[in-house]
Coordinates of C-alpha atoms and ligand atoms in Angstrom, one line a residue:
Chain A
M17 CA 13.8 -23.4 26.2
S18 CA 11.6 -26.2 24.9
G19 CA 10.2 -26.1 21.4
V20 CA 6.6 -25.9 22.5
A21 CA 7.1 -23.1 24.9
S22 CA 8.8 -20.9 22.3
G23 CA 6.5 -22.0 19.4
L24 CA 3.0 -21.2 18.4
R25 CA 0.0 -22.4 20.4
L26 CA -3.6 -21.9 19.3
E27 CA -6.4 -22.7 21.7
A28 CA -10.1 -22.9 20.7
V29 CA -9.5 -20.4 17.9
R30 CA -12.7 -19.3 16.1
V31 CA -12.6 -17.1 13.1
D32 CA -15.5 -15.6 11.0
R33 CA -15.5 -14.5 7.4
G34 CA -18.2 -12.3 6.1
G35 CA -20.2 -12.9 9.3
F36 CA -20.0 -16.7 9.0
P37 CA -17.9 -19.0 11.1
V38 CA -15.1 -20.5 9.0
V39 CA -12.7 -21.8 11.6
H40 CA -14.4 -23.5 14.6
G41 CA -12.4 -23.8 17.8
V42 CA -9.0 -25.0 16.5
D43 CA -6.3 -26.2 18.9
L44 CA -2.9 -26.4 17.3
V45 CA 0.7 -26.5 18.4
A46 CA 3.6 -25.6 16.1
P47 CA 6.8 -25.9 18.2
A48 CA 10.0 -24.1 17.5
G49 CA 12.5 -26.1 15.4
E50 CA 9.8 -28.2 13.8
V51 CA 7.8 -28.2 10.6
T52 CA 4.1 -28.5 11.3
V53 CA 2.1 -29.3 8.2
L54 CA -1.5 -28.1 7.9
L55 CA -3.4 -29.9 5.2
G56 CA -7.0 -29.7 4.0
P57 CA -9.2 -29.3 0.9
N58 CA -9.9 -26.0 -0.8
G59 CA -12.0 -23.8 1.4
A60 CA -11.2 -25.7 4.6
G61 CA -10.0 -22.5 6.3
K62 CA -6.3 -22.9 6.2
T63 CA -5.6 -19.4 4.9
T64 CA -8.1 -18.0 7.2
L65 CA -6.5 -19.7 10.2
M66 CA -3.1 -18.3 9.2
E67 CA -4.5 -14.9 8.7
A68 CA -6.0 -15.0 12.2
V69 CA -2.6 -15.9 13.6
S70 CA -0.9 -12.9 11.9
G71 CA -3.7 -10.5 12.6
V72 CA -5.0 -10.0 9.1
V73 CA -8.4 -11.2 10.3
R74 CA -9.8 -10.9 13.8
V75 CA -10.0 -13.9 16.1
V76 CA -13.6 -14.1 17.4
S77 CA -12.7 -16.3 20.4
G78 CA -9.9 -18.4 21.7
T79 CA -6.2 -17.5 22.1
V80 CA -3.1 -17.1 19.9
N81 CA 0.0 -17.6 21.9
L82 CA 3.5 -17.2 20.5
G83 CA 6.5 -18.0 22.7
G84 CA 4.4 -17.6 25.8
R85 CA 3.0 -14.2 24.8
V86 CA -0.7 -13.9 24.1
L87 CA -1.1 -12.1 20.8
T88 CA -4.9 -12.6 20.2
R89 CA -5.6 -8.9 20.1
A90 CA -2.2 -7.6 19.2
S91 CA -1.7 -5.4 16.1
R92 CA -0.1 -6.9 13.0
V93 CA 3.1 -5.0 13.5
A94 CA 3.3 -6.1 17.2
R95 CA 3.0 -9.7 16.1
V96 CA 5.8 -9.2 13.6
R97 CA 7.9 -7.7 16.4
A98 CA 7.1 -10.7 18.5
G99 CA 8.8 -12.9 15.9
L100 CA 6.0 -13.9 13.6
S101 CA 6.3 -13.9 9.8
H102 CA 3.6 -14.7 7.4
V103 CA 4.3 -15.7 3.8
E104 CA 0.9 -15.1 2.2
Q105 CA -0.7 -17.2 -0.4
G106 CA -0.1 -15.9 -4.0
R107 CA 3.5 -14.6 -4.3
T108 CA 2.9 -11.2 -2.8
V109 CA 6.0 -9.4 -4.2
F110 CA 6.1 -5.7 -4.5
A111 CA 6.1 -5.7 -8.3
D112 CA 7.5 -2.3 -9.1
L113 CA 10.3 -2.5 -6.6
T114 CA 13.5 -4.4 -7.5
V115 CA 14.6 -7.7 -5.8
E116 CA 17.0 -5.8 -3.7
E117 CA 14.5 -3.2 -2.7
N118 CA 11.9 -5.9 -1.8
L119 CA 14.5 -7.4 0.6
E120 CA 15.7 -4.0 1.9
I121 CA 12.3 -2.7 3.1
A122 CA 11.7 -5.8 5.2
G123 CA 15.4 -6.4 6.1
A124 CA 16.7 -6.5 9.5
G125 CA 19.6 -8.7 10.5
G126 CA 18.6 -11.6 8.4
Y127 CA 19.4 -9.9 5.1
D128 CA 22.6 -11.8 4.4
R129 CA 21.1 -15.0 5.5
A130 CA 18.2 -14.6 3.1
R131 CA 20.5 -13.9 0.2
A132 CA 22.7 -16.9 1.1
L133 CA 19.7 -19.2 1.0
F134 CA 18.8 -18.1 -2.5
P135 CA 21.9 -17.5 -4.6
E136 CA 19.7 -17.5 -7.7
L137 CA 18.4 -14.1 -6.7
A138 CA 21.9 -12.5 -6.7
S139 CA 22.0 -12.1 -10.5
R140 CA 18.5 -10.6 -10.5
R141 CA 19.1 -8.1 -7.7
N142 CA 18.3 -5.0 -9.8
V143 CA 15.3 -6.5 -11.7
R144 CA 11.9 -5.4 -10.9
A145 CA 10.1 -8.1 -8.9
G146 CA 7.1 -8.0 -11.3
L147 CA 9.4 -9.3 -14.1
L148 CA 10.7 -12.3 -12.3
S149 CA 9.4 -15.8 -13.0
G150 CA 6.9 -17.4 -10.6
G151 CA 9.6 -19.5 -9.0
E152 CA 11.9 -16.5 -8.5
Q153 CA 9.0 -14.5 -7.1
Q154 CA 8.3 -17.2 -4.5
M155 CA 12.0 -17.3 -3.6
L156 CA 11.9 -13.6 -3.1
V157 CA 8.8 -13.8 -0.9
L158 CA 10.4 -16.4 1.2
A159 CA 13.7 -14.5 1.4
R160 CA 11.9 -11.4 2.4
A161 CA 10.2 -13.2 5.3
I162 CA 13.5 -14.8 6.3
A163 CA 15.2 -11.4 6.3
R164 CA 13.2 -10.5 9.3
E165 CA 14.7 -13.3 11.3
P166 CA 11.4 -14.7 12.5
A167 CA 11.0 -17.1 15.4
M168 CA 7.9 -18.5 13.7
I169 CA 7.1 -18.5 10.1
L170 CA 3.7 -19.2 8.5
V171 CA 4.0 -20.4 4.9
D172 CA 0.8 -20.6 2.8
E173 CA 0.9 -22.6 -0.4
L174 CA 4.5 -22.3 -1.4
S175 CA 3.8 -24.4 -4.6
L176 CA 0.8 -22.5 -5.9
G177 CA 1.1 -22.4 -9.6
L178 CA 4.8 -23.4 -9.6
A179 CA 6.6 -26.1 -11.5
P180 CA 7.5 -29.2 -9.4
V181 CA 11.2 -28.7 -9.9
I182 CA 10.8 -25.4 -8.1
V183 CA 8.7 -26.9 -5.3
K184 CA 11.5 -29.4 -4.8
R185 CA 13.9 -26.5 -4.6
L186 CA 11.9 -24.6 -2.0
I187 CA 10.7 -27.3 0.3
P188 CA 14.2 -28.1 1.7
V189 CA 14.7 -24.5 2.5
V190 CA 11.7 -24.7 4.8
R191 CA 13.3 -27.7 6.5
A192 CA 16.6 -25.9 6.8
L193 CA 14.9 -23.1 8.6
A194 CA 13.3 -25.4 11.1
D195 CA 16.7 -27.1 11.7
E196 CA 18.0 -23.7 12.7
G197 CA 15.4 -23.5 15.3
V198 CA 12.6 -21.5 13.6
G199 CA 9.1 -22.8 14.0
V200 CA 7.3 -23.5 10.7
L201 CA 3.6 -23.9 10.0
L202 CA 3.3 -25.1 6.4
V203 CA 0.2 -25.2 4.3
E204 CA 0.8 -27.1 1.1
Q205 CA -1.3 -28.7 -1.6
F206 CA 1.3 -31.3 -2.4
A207 CA 0.7 -33.3 0.7
A208 CA 3.5 -35.9 0.1
D209 CA 6.2 -33.2 -0.4
A210 CA 5.1 -31.4 2.7
L211 CA 4.8 -34.5 4.9
S212 CA 8.3 -35.7 3.7
I213 CA 9.9 -32.8 5.6
G214 CA 7.3 -32.4 8.3
D215 CA 7.5 -33.4 11.9
S216 CA 3.8 -33.3 12.7
A217 CA 0.7 -32.8 10.7
Y218 CA -2.9 -31.5 11.2
L219 CA -5.8 -32.1 8.9
L220 CA -8.4 -29.3 8.7
N221 CA -11.7 -29.9 7.1
R222 CA -14.6 -27.3 7.1
G223 CA -12.8 -25.3 9.8
T224 CA -12.3 -28.2 12.2
I225 CA -9.2 -30.3 13.0
V226 CA -10.1 -33.8 12.0
H227 CA -6.8 -35.5 12.6
H228 CA -3.3 -34.8 14.0
G229 CA -0.3 -36.8 14.5
P230 CA 3.3 -37.5 13.3
A231 CA 3.9 -36.5 9.7
E232 CA 5.3 -39.9 8.8
V233 CA 2.2 -41.7 9.9
L234 CA 0.1 -39.6 7.5
A235 CA 2.7 -40.0 4.8
E236 CA 2.5 -43.8 5.1
Q237 CA -1.3 -43.9 5.3
P238 CA -2.7 -41.7 2.5
E239 CA -6.2 -43.3 3.1
L240 CA -6.2 -41.3 6.4
L241 CA -5.9 -38.2 4.3
R242 CA -8.5 -39.2 1.9
R243 CA -11.0 -40.0 4.7
A244 CA -10.3 -36.7 6.4
Y245 CA -10.8 -34.8 3.2
F246 CA -14.0 -36.4 2.3
G247 CA -15.4 -36.9 5.7
G248 CA -15.3 -40.7 6.4
G249 CA -18.5 -42.4 5.0
D250 CA -19.0 -41.8 1.4
E251 CA -15.7 -42.7 -0.2
P252 CA -15.3 -41.1 -3.6
A253 CA -13.9 -42.8 -6.6
D254 CA -10.1 -42.8 -6.8
D255 CA -9.9 -40.3 -9.6
A256 CA -11.8 -37.7 -7.6
V257 CA -8.8 -37.4 -5.3
P258 CA -6.9 -34.4 -6.4
A259 CA -3.3 -33.4 -6.2
Y260 CA -3.4 -33.4 -2.4
A261 CA -2.4 -36.9 -1.8
A262 CA 0.0 -36.8 -4.7
T263 CA 3.5 -35.6 -5.0
S264 CA 4.4 -32.5 -6.9
A265 CA 5.8 -34.7 -9.7
D266 CA 2.4 -36.3 -10.4
A267 CA 1.0 -32.9 -10.9
A268 CA 3.8 -31.8 -13.2
V269 CA 1.7 -31.1 -16.3
T270 CA -1.0 -29.0 -14.5
A271 CA 1.5 -27.1 -12.5
D272 CA 3.5 -26.2 -15.6
A273 CA 0.3 -25.0 -17.2
A274 CA -0.6 -23.0 -14.1
E275 CA 2.8 -21.3 -14.0
A276 CA 2.6 -20.4 -17.6
A277 CA -0.8 -18.9 -17.0
T278 CA 0.1 -16.9 -14.0
H279 CA 3.6 -15.7 -15.1
P280 CA 4.6 -12.9 -14.9
D281 CA 1.6 -11.3 -13.4
P282 CA 1.7 -11.8 -9.6
K283 CA -2.0 -12.4 -8.9
R284 CA -3.1 -12.4 -5.3
G285 CA -4.6 -15.6 -4.0
Chain B
M70 CA 2.0 40.4 -22.6
I71 CA 5.2 39.0 -21.1
Q72 CA 4.4 40.6 -17.8
A73 CA 0.9 39.0 -17.9
G74 CA 2.5 35.6 -18.4
V75 CA 5.0 36.3 -15.6
S76 CA 2.2 37.3 -13.2
G77 CA 0.6 33.9 -13.8
L78 CA 3.7 32.3 -12.5
V79 CA 2.7 32.7 -8.9
S80 CA -0.6 31.0 -9.3
G81 CA 1.2 28.4 -11.5
G82 CA 3.6 27.6 -8.7
V83 CA 0.7 27.3 -6.3
Y84 CA -1.2 25.0 -8.7
A85 CA 2.0 23.0 -8.9
L86 CA 2.4 22.7 -5.1
L87 CA -1.2 21.6 -4.7
G88 CA -0.9 19.2 -7.7
I89 CA 2.1 17.6 -6.0
C90 CA 0.0 17.0 -2.9
L91 CA -2.8 15.5 -5.0
V92 CA -0.3 13.1 -6.7
L93 CA 1.3 12.2 -3.4
T94 CA -1.9 11.1 -1.6
Y95 CA -3.2 9.5 -4.8
R96 CA -0.1 7.4 -5.2
M97 CA 0.6 6.7 -1.6
A98 CA -2.8 6.4 -0.1
G99 CA -5.1 5.8 -3.1
V100 CA -7.1 9.0 -2.4
L101 CA -7.9 11.7 -4.9
N102 CA -8.3 14.3 -2.2
L103 CA -10.5 17.0 -3.7
A104 CA -10.7 18.6 -0.2
L105 CA -7.0 19.4 -0.3
A106 CA -7.2 23.1 -0.9
A107 CA -10.1 23.5 1.4
V108 CA -7.9 22.1 4.2
G109 CA -5.2 24.7 3.3
A110 CA -7.8 27.4 3.2
F111 CA -9.2 26.3 6.6
A112 CA -5.7 26.6 8.0
A113 CA -5.1 30.0 6.4
F114 CA -8.3 31.4 7.8
A115 CA -7.5 29.9 11.2
M116 CA -4.2 31.8 11.0
I117 CA -6.0 35.1 10.2
E118 CA -8.5 34.6 13.1
L119 CA -5.6 34.1 15.5
Q120 CA -3.9 37.2 14.3
E121 CA -7.1 39.1 14.8
E122 CA -7.2 37.7 18.3
G123 CA -3.9 39.5 18.8
W124 CA -1.5 36.6 18.2
P125 CA 1.9 37.8 16.9
Y126 CA 2.7 37.1 13.3
L127 CA 5.0 34.1 13.5
P128 CA 3.2 32.0 16.1
A129 CA -0.1 32.5 14.2
V130 CA 1.6 31.3 11.0
L131 CA 3.0 28.3 12.7
A132 CA -0.4 27.5 14.3
G133 CA -1.9 27.8 10.8
F134 CA 0.5 25.2 9.5
A135 CA -0.2 23.0 12.5
V136 CA -4.0 23.2 11.8
G137 CA -3.4 22.3 8.2
G138 CA -1.3 19.3 9.0
A139 CA -3.7 18.1 11.7
V140 CA -6.8 18.4 9.6
A141 CA -5.2 16.5 6.8
V142 CA -4.1 13.8 9.1
V143 CA -7.5 13.4 10.6
L144 CA -9.0 13.3 7.1
G145 CA -6.5 10.6 6.1
L146 CA -7.0 8.4 9.1
A147 CA -10.8 8.7 8.7
M148 CA -10.5 7.7 5.1
N149 CA -8.4 4.8 6.1
R150 CA -10.6 3.8 8.9
W151 CA -14.0 3.9 7.1
F152 CA -13.1 3.7 3.5
G153 CA -9.9 1.7 3.6
E154 CA -11.6 -1.2 1.7
S155 CA -13.5 1.0 -0.8
D156 CA -12.4 1.6 -4.3
T157 CA -10.7 4.7 -5.6
P158 CA -13.9 6.4 -7.1
T159 CA -15.7 5.9 -3.8
R160 CA -12.9 7.6 -1.9
A161 CA -12.8 10.5 -4.4
G162 CA -16.5 10.9 -3.8
V163 CA -16.0 11.0 -0.1
S164 CA -13.4 13.7 -0.5
I165 CA -16.0 15.8 -2.4
A166 CA -18.3 15.3 0.5
V167 CA -15.5 16.5 2.8
L168 CA -14.9 19.5 0.5
V169 CA -18.6 20.5 0.6
G170 CA -18.6 20.0 4.4
L171 CA -15.5 22.2 4.8
L172 CA -17.0 24.9 2.5
A173 CA -20.1 25.0 4.7
L174 CA -18.1 25.0 7.9
G175 CA -15.7 27.6 6.5
S176 CA -18.4 30.1 5.5
R177 CA -20.0 29.6 8.8
L178 CA -16.9 30.2 10.9
F179 CA -15.1 32.7 8.7
G180 CA -17.9 34.3 6.7
G181 CA -18.3 34.3 2.9
D182 CA -16.4 37.5 2.2
A183 CA -12.9 37.9 1.1
R184 CA -10.5 38.6 3.9
P185 CA -7.5 40.9 3.6
F186 CA -4.6 38.5 3.9
P187 CA -1.4 40.0 5.1
A188 CA 1.4 39.1 2.7
I189 CA 3.4 36.6 4.7
L190 CA 6.5 37.6 2.7
P191 CA 8.2 41.0 2.6
D192 CA 7.3 43.0 -0.5
V193 CA 10.5 42.3 -2.3
K194 CA 10.5 42.4 -6.1
V195 CA 13.2 41.0 -8.2
R196 CA 13.8 42.3 -11.7
I197 CA 15.2 39.6 -14.1
A198 CA 15.7 40.6 -17.7
G199 CA 13.2 43.3 -17.6
V200 CA 10.4 41.4 -15.9
V201 CA 9.4 41.8 -12.3
L202 CA 9.1 38.8 -10.1
T203 CA 7.6 39.0 -6.6
A204 CA 9.0 37.2 -3.6
A205 CA 5.8 35.0 -3.6
T206 CA 6.4 34.0 -7.2
L207 CA 10.0 33.0 -6.6
I208 CA 9.1 31.1 -3.5
A209 CA 6.2 29.2 -5.1
L210 CA 8.3 28.2 -8.0
A211 CA 11.3 27.3 -6.0
A212 CA 9.2 25.3 -3.5
S213 CA 7.4 23.3 -6.1
V214 CA 10.6 22.4 -7.9
V215 CA 12.4 21.5 -4.6
I216 CA 9.5 19.5 -3.3
A217 CA 9.1 17.6 -6.5
A218 CA 12.8 16.8 -6.6
L219 CA 12.8 15.7 -2.9
L220 CA 9.8 13.5 -3.4
T221 CA 11.1 11.9 -6.6
A222 CA 14.5 11.2 -5.0
M223 CA 12.9 9.9 -1.8
L224 CA 10.5 7.5 -3.5
G225 CA 13.1 6.3 -5.9
R226 CA 16.2 5.9 -3.8
T227 CA 15.5 5.8 0.0
R228 CA 14.4 2.9 2.1
T229 CA 11.5 5.0 3.5
G230 CA 10.5 5.8 0.0
H231 CA 10.5 2.1 -1.0
Q232 CA 8.5 1.3 2.1
L233 CA 6.0 4.0 1.1
R234 CA 5.7 2.4 -2.3
A235 CA 5.3 -1.0 -0.8
V236 CA 2.5 0.3 1.5
A237 CA 0.8 1.8 -1.5
A238 CA 1.0 -1.5 -3.5
R239 CA 0.1 -4.0 -0.8
P240 CA -0.7 -2.5 2.6
V241 CA -1.5 -5.8 4.3
T242 CA 1.7 -7.4 3.1
A243 CA 3.7 -4.4 4.1
E244 CA 2.3 -4.6 7.6
L245 CA 3.1 -8.3 7.8
L246 CA 6.7 -7.3 7.1
G247 CA 6.7 -5.0 10.1
I248 CA 6.6 -1.8 8.0
P249 CA 5.0 0.9 10.2
V250 CA 2.2 1.5 7.8
R251 CA 0.2 3.8 10.0
Q252 CA 3.0 6.2 10.8
L253 CA 4.0 6.4 7.1
T254 CA 0.5 7.1 6.0
T255 CA 0.1 9.7 8.7
A256 CA 3.3 11.4 7.5
V257 CA 2.0 11.5 3.9
W258 CA -1.2 13.2 4.9
A259 CA 0.6 15.6 7.2
A260 CA 2.9 16.6 4.4
S261 CA 0.0 17.2 2.1
G262 CA -1.7 19.4 4.7
L263 CA 1.4 21.4 5.4
V264 CA 2.2 22.0 1.7
S265 CA -1.4 22.9 1.0
T266 CA -1.4 25.4 3.8
G267 CA 1.8 27.0 2.5
A268 CA 0.4 27.1 -1.0
V269 CA -2.8 28.9 0.1
L270 CA -0.8 31.3 2.3
L271 CA 1.3 32.2 -0.8
I272 CA -1.7 32.9 -3.1
A273 CA -4.2 34.4 -0.7
P274 CA -2.7 37.9 -0.5
V275 CA -2.5 38.0 -4.3
Q276 CA -5.9 37.0 -5.5
S277 CA -9.5 37.1 -4.3
S278 CA -9.4 35.4 -1.0
Q279 CA -12.8 34.0 -0.1
F280 CA -12.8 30.7 1.6
S281 CA -14.7 29.2 -1.3
S282 CA -12.4 30.5 -4.1
L283 CA -9.3 29.4 -2.2
S284 CA -10.9 25.9 -1.7
L285 CA -11.6 25.6 -5.4
L286 CA -7.9 26.1 -6.3
V287 CA -8.0 22.3 -6.2
L288 CA -9.6 22.4 -9.7
P289 CA -6.6 23.7 -11.7
A290 CA -4.4 21.7 -9.4
T291 CA -6.3 18.6 -10.4
A292 CA -5.7 19.6 -14.0
A293 CA -2.0 19.8 -13.3
A294 CA -2.0 16.4 -11.6
L295 CA -3.8 15.0 -14.6
L296 CA -1.1 16.3 -16.9
G297 CA 1.3 14.4 -14.6
A298 CA -0.9 11.3 -15.1
F299 CA -1.2 11.4 -11.3
R300 CA 2.2 9.8 -11.2
S301 CA 5.0 12.2 -12.2
F302 CA 5.8 15.0 -9.8
W303 CA 7.8 16.8 -12.5
L304 CA 5.1 16.8 -15.1
T305 CA 2.6 18.0 -12.5
V306 CA 4.9 20.9 -11.7
A307 CA 5.3 21.7 -15.4
G308 CA 1.5 21.4 -15.9
G309 CA 0.7 23.6 -12.9
I310 CA 3.0 26.4 -14.0
G311 CA 1.8 26.1 -17.6
I312 CA -1.8 26.3 -16.6
G313 CA -1.1 29.4 -14.4
V314 CA 0.7 31.2 -17.2
L315 CA -1.9 30.3 -19.8
S316 CA -4.8 31.4 -17.6
S317 CA -3.0 34.7 -16.9
L318 CA -2.3 35.3 -20.6
I319 CA -5.9 34.6 -21.5
G320 CA -7.2 36.8 -18.7
D321 CA -5.1 39.6 -20.0
N322 CA -6.8 39.5 -23.4
E323 CA -10.2 41.2 -23.0
R324 CA -12.0 39.3 -25.8
I325 CA -11.4 35.9 -24.3
A326 CA -10.8 36.8 -20.6
A327 CA -14.1 35.2 -19.7
F328 CA -12.7 31.8 -20.7
S329 CA -9.5 32.0 -18.6
N330 CA -10.8 29.5 -16.1
I331 CA -12.0 27.1 -18.7
I332 CA -9.1 27.0 -21.1
P333 CA -6.8 25.0 -18.8
F334 CA -9.3 22.2 -18.8
V335 CA -9.7 22.3 -22.6
V336 CA -6.0 21.9 -22.8
V337 CA -6.1 19.0 -20.4
V338 CA -8.8 17.2 -22.3
V339 CA -6.9 17.7 -25.5
V340 CA -3.6 16.4 -24.0
L341 CA -5.4 13.4 -22.5
C342 CA -7.1 12.6 -25.8
V343 CA -3.7 12.7 -27.6
V344 CA -2.0 10.6 -25.0
Q345 CA -4.8 8.0 -25.0
R346 CA -4.9 7.9 -28.7
R347 CA -1.2 7.2 -28.7
E348 CA -1.7 4.4 -26.2
V349 CA -4.5 2.8 -28.2
W350 CA -2.2 3.1 -31.2
D351 CA 0.6 1.5 -29.4
A352 CA -1.6 -1.3 -28.1
A353 CA -3.0 -1.9 -31.6
R354 CA 0.5 -2.5 -33.1
Ligands
LIG298 N1 -13.1 -12.5 2.3 C1 -13.9 -13.5 2.5 N2 -15.2 -13.3 2.8 C2 -16.1 -14.3 3.0 N3 -15.8 -15.5 3.0 C3 -14.5 -15.9 2.7 C4 -13.5 -14.9 2.5 N4 -12.3 -15.5 2.3 C5 -12.6 -16.8 2.3 N5 -13.9 -17.0 2.6 C6 -14.5 -18.4 2.8 O1 -13.8 -18.9 3.9 C7 -13.7 -20.3 3.7 C8 -12.2 -20.7 4.0 O2 -11.4 -20.1 3.0 P1 -9.8 -20.2 3.1 O3 -9.3 -19.3 2.0 O4 -9.4 -19.9 4.4 O5 -9.6 -21.7 2.7 P2 -8.3 -22.5 2.3 O6 -8.3 -23.7 3.2 O7 -7.1 -21.6 2.4 O8 -8.5 -22.9 0.8 P3 -7.5 -22.9 -0.4 O9 -6.9 -24.3 -0.4 O10 -8.5 -22.7 -1.6 O11 -6.6 -21.8 -0.3 C9 -14.1 -20.6 2.3 O12 -15.4 -21.2 2.3 C10 -14.2 -19.2 1.7 O13 -15.3 -19.2 0.7
LIG299 MG1 -5.7 -20.9 1.1

């Protein structure tokens, strides 16, 4: 089976939020066995697009196709059964269940696999998830999604509020999943980190895809990113470019501060 | 005096059962369901109507339970459908509207008068250490303790229980993990309807059995649930039994009998004040 046929394919997907169009006719292909990176500034509609794929919000028009099956109107649970897994923005652990219980409720056959990928969690098995550090919570959320043995996994802002060292720990796990044949759609604010493990990349701005191509091309040409983010013409001053074009290491100080601020309370994004 | 307290055990057990249901739907579905006892009363009156139609006893009782479970499920799904995004006070308000609606519908369908409820249990009395306990008392107490134990164990130790807690905390995330949210929520509401029906059927033969007075059993049950902080099934059971016994003792004393319905709430207010003061105290340190 070719990667594209068994992966995710979006055609002319339009999504509204609060009655206003937020995603306008997006075409996107995320093949199995590849990491497809989705980049874009705040409010571009990345989360909205992912939520439309997993059924959290309704698709107004267009089609969502996973492994040859049209899921545009399917229920959330049906999409999960079809092999989709969505790691939401904001470390959505079940705070008053333990680590073990968080895995167990999702767990199907991938339970051992999930635990093997994150040996750090073994010693924390019986700790309530609300008491974990931000990094441990993000590991748990990833492990929980992996426990379902998805064919396609959507990962929204793995690094949100986490220290760079943890981002460096988590990003390769995402790559390893793809190497095993899982399709990955990755939204990430640290563009360079994401592109370094990505196969192809899409740039979303104001709900429209403004660029797509091989990940390494974008990695080598950050000015492409910048133009996409700020819409061509009026180039902003260099210091207006935020962490997007940077690596996680450049943002070390702010990320540490953010983690300190969010830990241990798992806020929703 | 002792016998008066003991005779309050049956209503205490019933308050405990209803209180358990209130805690259950509050914790698992985020709904303070003030229409709970009205649903049970509706089911109980449906049972009586069927019996008067000539249905034999057992099928009528089973049909009553089916009505209670079904009405509760419809209520739960409607809450979810139309008020799923609303906050908890709004949903409590909606449940009051449902209570008022059921009171109107009930008095229309079944009349406003008390009905003679056949005791669903044989008239067995057990004598323990000189006090007489009816079968209804024993069953109400045993059922409340057993159900509290089962629910506590299920939510704490079983996979289904953990899934229920996950659904309560983050319904969308739970669904994205493939947890069958709708089935679980339906089961919670069905359970609350069945237990509420059982509770009303236990108490109806014993006390005044108008549709309205049975529906308002939810008030002392809410007091019991408050004592359990809408969280602990065990404290709710203790609170329900305590309120039943206390009301009965007060009702037995002619000088203060008029207050027997109010006193439980005074107790609740006092307990809540003490608890909150202690929390403020703890927070201040
Ligand atoms: N519940 C909502 N109701 C109305 N508008 C919303 C809602 N959620 C998001 N929006 C709007 O939709 C747009 C896209 O938001 P979205 O969260 O999808 O962006 P994003 O690309 O994920 O941004 P970020 O990088 O900040 O996570 C924004 O303009 C936002 O204000
Ligand atoms: Mg987002």
